[in-house]
CSV table of C-alpha atoms in Angstrom, one decimal:
chain,number,residue,atom,x,y,z
A,1,UNK,CA,124.7,123.7,92.4
A,2,UNK,CA,122.0,121.4,92.6
A,3,UNK,CA,120.9,117.6,92.2
A,4,UNK,CA,121.0,116.6,88.0
A,5,UNK,CA,118.7,114.1,87.2
A,6,UNK,CA,120.6,113.0,83.8
A,7,UNK,CA,123.7,112.4,85.4
A,8,UNK,CA,121.2,109.4,87.6
A,9,UNK,CA,119.9,108.5,84.2
A,10,UNK,CA,122.9,107.9,82.3
A,11,UNK,CA,123.9,104.9,84.5
A,12,UNK,CA,120.2,103.2,82.2
A,13,UNK,CA,119.0,101.7,85.6
A,14,UNK,CA,115.8,100.7,86.0
A,15,UNK,CA,116.4,101.1,90.2
A,16,UNK,CA,118.0,104.8,91.0
A,17,UNK,CA,118.3,104.9,94.8
A,18,UNK,CA,119.9,108.3,94.5
A,19,UNK,CA,121.0,110.2,98.2
A,20,UNK,CA,122.5,113.9,99.1
A,21,UNK,CA,121.9,116.5,101.3
A,22,UNK,CA,119.0,118.1,102.1
A,23,UNK,CA,117.4,120.9,99.6
A,24,UNK,CA,120.0,119.7,96.5
A,25,UNK,CA,116.7,119.8,94.3
A,26,UNK,CA,116.0,115.9,93.9
A,27,UNK,CA,112.2,115.3,94.0
A,28,UNK,CA,112.6,118.7,92.7
A,29,UNK,CA,114.1,117.4,89.5
A,30,UNK,CA,112.4,114.1,89.4
A,31,UNK,CA,108.7,116.4,89.2
A,32,UNK,CA,109.8,117.8,86.6
A,33,UNK,CA,111.2,115.2,84.8
A,34,UNK,CA,107.5,113.2,85.8
A,35,UNK,CA,105.1,116.9,84.6
A,36,UNK,CA,107.5,116.7,81.0
A,37,UNK,CA,107.6,113.2,80.0
A,38,UNK,CA,103.4,113.1,80.5
A,39,UNK,CA,103.5,116.6,78.2
A,40,UNK,CA,106.1,115.5,75.6
A,41,UNK,CA,105.1,111.5,75.0
A,42,UNK,CA,101.7,110.7,77.6
A,43,UNK,CA,103.8,108.7,80.2
A,44,UNK,CA,102.5,108.7,83.5
A,45,UNK,CA,104.0,108.9,87.5
A,46,UNK,CA,103.0,106.8,90.4
A,47,UNK,CA,104.2,108.6,93.7
A,48,UNK,CA,105.6,106.0,96.7
A,49,UNK,CA,105.7,106.0,100.4
A,50,UNK,CA,105.4,103.3,102.9
A,51,UNK,CA,101.6,103.4,104.6
A,52,UNK,CA,98.9,105.3,103.5
A,53,UNK,CA,98.7,108.0,106.0
A,54,UNK,CA,101.8,109.7,104.9
A,55,UNK,CA,100.6,109.9,101.5
A,56,UNK,CA,97.4,111.9,102.9
A,57,UNK,CA,99.6,114.4,104.2
A,58,UNK,CA,101.9,114.8,101.5
A,59,UNK,CA,100.7,113.6,98.3
A,60,UNK,CA,98.4,116.9,97.8
A,61,UNK,CA,101.1,119.5,98.7
A,62,UNK,CA,103.7,117.1,96.6
A,63,UNK,CA,104.0,119.7,93.7
A,64,UNK,CA,103.5,122.7,95.2
A,65,UNK,CA,107.3,124.2,94.8
A,66,UNK,CA,107.2,124.0,90.8
A,67,UNK,CA,103.3,124.7,90.6
A,68,UNK,CA,104.9,127.9,92.9
A,69,UNK,CA,107.9,129.1,90.7
A,70,UNK,CA,106.1,128.0,88.0
A,71,UNK,CA,107.9,126.0,85.8
A,72,UNK,CA,105.4,125.4,83.8
A,73,UNK,CA,103.8,128.6,83.6
A,74,UNK,CA,100.4,127.5,80.7
A,75,UNK,CA,100.1,124.1,82.7
A,76,UNK,CA,97.8,123.5,85.9
A,77,UNK,CA,98.8,120.7,87.7
A,78,UNK,CA,95.4,119.5,90.7
A,79,UNK,CA,95.5,116.5,93.1
A,80,UNK,CA,91.5,114.6,93.6
A,81,UNK,CA,91.2,111.2,94.9
A,82,UNK,CA,94.2,110.2,95.1
A,83,UNK,CA,95.2,111.1,92.4
A,84,UNK,CA,97.0,113.9,90.3
A,85,UNK,CA,95.9,116.1,87.0
A,86,UNK,CA,97.3,117.8,83.7
A,87,UNK,CA,96.0,119.8,82.7
A,88,UNK,CA,92.4,117.9,83.8
A,89,UNK,CA,93.9,114.4,82.5
A,90,UNK,CA,94.6,111.4,84.3
A,91,UNK,CA,98.6,112.1,84.7
A,92,UNK,CA,99.4,109.7,87.7
A,93,UNK,CA,98.7,107.9,90.7
A,94,UNK,CA,99.7,107.7,94.9
A,95,UNK,CA,101.1,103.7,95.8
A,96,UNK,CA,100.9,103.2,99.7
A,97,UNK,CA,103.1,99.7,99.9
A,98,UNK,CA,101.3,98.4,103.1
A,99,UNK,CA,98.9,98.1,100.6
A,100,UNK,CA,100.4,96.4,97.7
A,101,UNK,CA,98.9,93.4,97.3
A,102,UNK,CA,95.8,95.5,96.4
A,103,UNK,CA,96.7,96.8,93.3
A,104,UNK,CA,98.1,93.5,91.9
A,105,UNK,CA,94.1,93.6,90.1
A,106,UNK,CA,94.1,96.8,88.2
A,107,UNK,CA,96.1,97.4,85.3
A,108,UNK,CA,98.7,100.8,85.0
A,109,UNK,CA,99.8,101.0,81.8
A,110,UNK,CA,101.1,104.5,80.0
A,111,UNK,CA,102.9,104.7,84.3
A,112,UNK,CA,107.1,105.0,83.5
A,113,UNK,CA,108.0,107.0,86.0
A,114,UNK,CA,108.1,105.8,90.0
A,115,UNK,CA,109.1,107.5,92.7
A,116,UNK,CA,109.7,106.3,96.8
A,117,UNK,CA,109.7,108.9,99.1
A,118,UNK,CA,112.0,108.9,102.1
A,119,UNK,CA,112.6,105.3,101.7
A,120,UNK,CA,115.5,105.4,104.3
A,121,UNK,CA,113.6,105.7,108.0
A,122,UNK,CA,114.9,108.5,109.9
A,123,UNK,CA,112.1,107.9,113.5
A,124,UNK,CA,113.9,106.4,116.6
A,125,UNK,CA,110.5,105.0,116.3
A,126,UNK,CA,109.6,103.7,113.2
A,127,UNK,CA,110.7,100.1,111.4
A,128,UNK,CA,110.6,98.9,107.8
A,129,UNK,CA,107.3,97.1,106.4
A,130,UNK,CA,108.0,93.1,107.4
A,131,UNK,CA,110.2,91.9,103.8
A,132,UNK,CA,110.0,95.5,102.0
A,133,UNK,CA,112.3,95.3,99.7
A,134,UNK,CA,110.1,92.3,98.1
A,135,UNK,CA,107.5,94.6,99.2
A,136,UNK,CA,108.1,97.1,97.0
A,137,UNK,CA,109.8,94.5,94.0
A,138,UNK,CA,106.3,93.0,93.9
A,139,UNK,CA,104.8,96.6,93.6
A,140,UNK,CA,107.0,97.1,90.8
A,141,UNK,CA,105.9,94.5,88.7
A,142,UNK,CA,102.5,95.0,89.0
A,143,UNK,CA,102.2,98.3,87.9
A,144,UNK,CA,105.8,97.5,85.1
A,145,UNK,CA,104.8,93.9,83.9
A,146,UNK,CA,107.4,93.4,81.7
A,147,UNK,CA,107.8,96.4,80.5
A,148,UNK,CA,111.7,97.7,81.2
A,149,UNK,CA,111.0,101.8,80.1
A,150,UNK,CA,109.1,101.7,83.8
A,151,UNK,CA,112.4,104.3,85.9
A,152,UNK,CA,112.0,103.6,89.7
A,153,UNK,CA,114.0,106.6,91.3
A,154,UNK,CA,113.4,106.1,95.4
A,155,UNK,CA,115.3,109.8,97.1
A,156,UNK,CA,116.4,108.9,100.7
A,157,UNK,CA,119.2,112.0,102.6
A,158,UNK,CA,122.2,110.8,104.7
A,159,UNK,CA,120.6,108.9,106.7
A,160,UNK,CA,122.6,104.9,107.8
A,161,UNK,CA,123.7,103.0,104.9
A,162,UNK,CA,122.6,99.7,107.9
A,163,UNK,CA,119.2,99.6,106.4
A,164,UNK,CA,117.2,96.1,104.9
A,165,UNK,CA,117.9,96.9,100.3
A,166,UNK,CA,121.7,97.8,101.3
A,167,UNK,CA,121.6,94.6,103.0
A,168,UNK,CA,119.2,92.3,100.9
A,169,UNK,CA,120.1,94.0,97.8
A,170,UNK,CA,123.8,93.9,98.8
A,171,UNK,CA,125.0,97.7,97.8
A,172,UNK,CA,127.5,99.6,99.0
A,173,UNK,CA,129.8,102.1,97.4
A,174,UNK,CA,133.5,101.8,97.4
A,175,UNK,CA,135.5,104.2,98.6
A,176,UNK,CA,136.4,106.2,96.5
A,177,UNK,CA,133.2,106.3,94.2
A,178,UNK,CA,129.7,108.3,94.5
A,179,UNK,CA,127.7,105.0,92.1
A,180,UNK,CA,127.6,101.6,91.7
A,181,UNK,CA,125.4,100.1,89.5
A,182,UNK,CA,124.8,96.5,90.5
A,183,UNK,CA,121.6,94.0,89.4
A,184,UNK,CA,119.8,97.0,87.2
A,185,UNK,CA,120.1,99.2,90.9
A,186,UNK,CA,122.0,102.2,90.9
A,187,UNK,CA,123.0,103.3,94.3
A,188,UNK,CA,124.3,107.3,94.0
A,189,UNK,CA,125.6,109.4,97.2
A,190,UNK,CA,125.1,112.9,95.3
A,191,UNK,CA,127.8,115.1,96.2
A,192,UNK,CA,127.3,118.8,97.8
A,193,UNK,CA,128.7,120.9,95.7
A,194,UNK,CA,131.4,124.3,97.2
A,195,UNK,CA,129.1,126.4,95.7
A,196,UNK,CA,125.5,124.6,97.3
A,197,UNK,CA,127.3,124.9,101.0
A,198,UNK,CA,128.7,128.5,99.9
A,199,UNK,CA,125.1,129.8,99.6
A,200,UNK,CA,123.1,127.5,102.6
A,201,UNK,CA,125.5,128.9,105.0
A,202,UNK,CA,124.9,132.1,103.8
A,203,UNK,CA,121.6,132.8,105.3
A,204,UNK,CA,121.0,132.5,109.6
A,205,UNK,CA,119.5,128.6,109.4
A,206,UNK,CA,122.7,127.2,107.3
A,207,UNK,CA,125.1,128.7,110.2
A,208,UNK,CA,123.7,127.5,112.9
A,209,UNK,CA,122.9,123.9,111.9
A,210,UNK,CA,127.2,123.9,110.8
A,211,UNK,CA,127.5,125.1,114.7
A,212,UNK,CA,125.2,122.3,116.0
A,213,UNK,CA,126.6,119.2,113.6
A,214,UNK,CA,123.4,118.9,111.4
A,215,UNK,CA,124.5,120.6,108.1
A,216,UNK,CA,127.7,116.9,108.4
A,217,UNK,CA,124.2,115.4,107.7
A,218,UNK,CA,121.5,117.4,106.2
A,219,UNK,CA,124.7,119.1,103.8
A,220,UNK,CA,127.9,116.9,103.9
A,221,UNK,CA,126.2,113.9,103.0
A,222,UNK,CA,127.3,112.0,106.6
A,223,UNK,CA,125.4,109.0,107.0
A,224,UNK,CA,124.7,109.6,110.2
A,225,UNK,CA,123.9,106.5,112.2
A,226,UNK,CA,125.8,105.2,110.8
A,227,UNK,CA,130.2,105.6,112.0
A,228,UNK,CA,132.5,104.4,110.1
A,229,UNK,CA,130.9,101.0,109.2
A,230,UNK,CA,129.8,100.9,111.4
A,231,UNK,CA,132.9,99.8,113.3
A,232,UNK,CA,133.1,99.6,117.2
A,233,UNK,CA,134.9,97.6,119.3
A,234,UNK,CA,133.1,96.6,123.5
A,235,UNK,CA,133.1,99.4,125.8
A,236,UNK,CA,133.8,98.6,129.0
A,237,UNK,CA,130.3,99.1,130.4
A,238,UNK,CA,128.8,96.0,128.2
A,239,UNK,CA,126.4,92.9,128.4
A,240,UNK,CA,126.3,90.2,127.2
A,241,UNK,CA,123.2,88.8,125.5
A,242,UNK,CA,124.0,85.6,123.8
A,243,UNK,CA,125.5,83.7,121.3
A,244,UNK,CA,124.5,84.5,118.2
A,245,UNK,CA,125.6,80.7,116.1
A,246,UNK,CA,126.1,81.1,111.6
A,247,UNK,CA,127.4,78.6,109.5
A,248,UNK,CA,129.4,77.0,112.2
A,249,UNK,CA,131.0,80.4,114.0
A,250,UNK,CA,129.7,81.6,117.5
A,251,UNK,CA,129.5,85.4,117.6
A,252,UNK,CA,128.7,86.9,121.1
A,253,UNK,CA,125.7,89.8,121.3
A,254,UNK,CA,126.4,92.4,122.7
A,255,UNK,CA,125.4,95.3,124.8
A,256,UNK,CA,126.3,99.1,125.5
A,257,UNK,CA,125.0,101.1,128.4
A,258,UNK,CA,127.5,103.8,127.3
A,259,UNK,CA,126.6,104.1,123.2
A,260,UNK,CA,123.2,102.0,123.4
A,261,UNK,CA,124.8,100.4,121.2
A,262,UNK,CA,124.1,96.4,120.2
A,263,UNK,CA,128.1,94.5,119.4
A,264,UNK,CA,128.4,91.8,116.8
A,265,UNK,CA,131.4,90.1,118.6
A,266,UNK,CA,134.2,87.1,117.9
A,267,UNK,CA,134.4,87.4,122.0
A,268,UNK,CA,131.0,85.2,123.7
A,269,UNK,CA,130.6,83.8,127.6
A,270,UNK,CA,131.0,79.9,127.0
A,271,UNK,CA,129.4,79.1,129.8
A,272,UNK,CA,126.1,81.1,128.9
A,273,UNK,CA,123.1,78.5,127.2
A,274,UNK,CA,121.6,81.3,125.2
A,275,UNK,CA,123.0,79.8,122.2
A,276,UNK,CA,120.8,80.5,119.1
A,277,UNK,CA,120.8,79.9,115.9
A,278,UNK,CA,118.9,80.6,112.0
A,279,UNK,CA,120.9,78.5,109.9
A,280,UNK,CA,119.5,74.8,110.7
A,281,UNK,CA,122.9,73.7,108.8
A,282,UNK,CA,124.7,74.6,112.6
A,283,UNK,CA,122.5,72.6,114.6
A,284,UNK,CA,123.7,70.7,117.5
A,285,UNK,CA,122.6,69.4,121.1
A,286,UNK,CA,124.3,73.2,122.8
A,287,UNK,CA,122.3,74.9,119.3
A,288,UNK,CA,118.9,76.0,119.3
A,289,UNK,CA,117.7,76.5,115.8
A,290,UNK,CA,114.9,79.3,116.4
A,291,UNK,CA,112.5,79.5,113.0
A,292,UNK,CA,110.2,82.4,114.1
A,293,UNK,CA,113.6,84.5,114.3
A,294,UNK,CA,110.8,88.0,114.4
A,295,UNK,CA,109.3,86.7,116.9
A,296,UNK,CA,112.0,85.5,119.3
A,297,UNK,CA,113.2,88.6,121.9
A,298,UNK,CA,117.0,87.6,120.9
A,299,UNK,CA,116.5,88.3,116.9
A,300,UNK,CA,114.4,91.3,117.5
A,301,UNK,CA,116.8,93.0,119.0
A,302,UNK,CA,119.5,92.7,116.1
A,303,UNK,CA,116.7,93.6,113.8
A,304,UNK,CA,115.5,97.3,115.6
A,305,UNK,CA,119.3,98.1,115.8
A,306,UNK,CA,120.5,97.1,112.1
A,307,UNK,CA,116.9,99.1,111.5
A,308,UNK,CA,117.8,102.6,114.3
A,309,UNK,CA,121.2,102.1,112.8
A,310,UNK,CA,122.9,101.2,116.6
A,311,UNK,CA,124.1,97.8,114.8
A,312,UNK,CA,127.7,98.0,115.4
A,313,UNK,CA,130.4,95.0,114.5
A,314,UNK,CA,133.4,94.2,116.0
A,315,UNK,CA,135.8,94.4,112.7
A,316,UNK,CA,135.1,94.4,109.3
A,317,UNK,CA,135.6,90.9,108.5
A,318,UNK,CA,132.1,89.9,110.9
A,319,UNK,CA,130.5,92.6,109.0
A,320,UNK,CA,131.1,90.9,105.7
A,321,UNK,CA,130.4,86.9,107.5
A,322,UNK,CA,126.9,88.1,108.9
A,323,UNK,CA,125.4,90.2,105.7
A,324,UNK,CA,123.7,86.8,104.9
A,325,UNK,CA,122.8,85.9,108.1
A,326,UNK,CA,120.9,89.9,107.9
A,327,UNK,CA,119.1,89.9,104.8
A,328,UNK,CA,117.4,87.2,106.7
A,329,UNK,CA,116.0,88.7,109.9
A,330,UNK,CA,115.0,92.0,109.3
């Protein structure tokens, strides 16, 4: 009925990206593993969030569920000053990704379990950090220090497959598969069991969620910001923004006022002089090279659309062709 962490561990990956519906036990199972590994082996753990204020809001309550359920009835778990203590011994640390460079002078030789909670953003006015996948790699390297026994879990709900991690690490799930391993990184979408669905829909909130469409995301694992791999044709009420050039190929970037989507198409305005590229090899007299694309308004538009799940492509071929460009601008 609930998530089985042993299935994830059986893939023997260093980074484990686990996505699934709310309430199936992803975090719960990791907490049990973290506490059990400390009690049996002395292995410490680390809890990662993007910002320090997220740690301040969540860390002190993080283990409340397994404490209330008395999973470890004779064990005292306490939080104090950014650290957890189990039976009065230091067991866990907190890490803010924005402060990754601050930890470089510290040593964490006993940490073997790491978790990055809610790594996929679901807030419309929030954004990923600049070079965020690199920052996470850097933080992991600071903690692991060439040890191969440090296992990272990245947990999220079914928000969007269009995020900087999946683009930077070239991750996607083949059709009819719920797990794939690439370069020691596991991407796993945990299917929701029929038993769990029935149990949840027997609750009043579960019935309301199903009626209002929320259950497709929270229970069924439908990525609510994604629309069939973000493939969409331009509608009648679209406005042309600019021509994007990547590897000598031109694409039109459009905004659809009816859907709020930014759409990349083979169709572009040949008379429009707003032609830009982040690719040095594509420069000529009519194409402007954009070096600082993070400050450029048109490239910021693409980045923001990507981060909010509102970037679409007129066909899958375009999506594949510009994937390497998206790695640069995120």
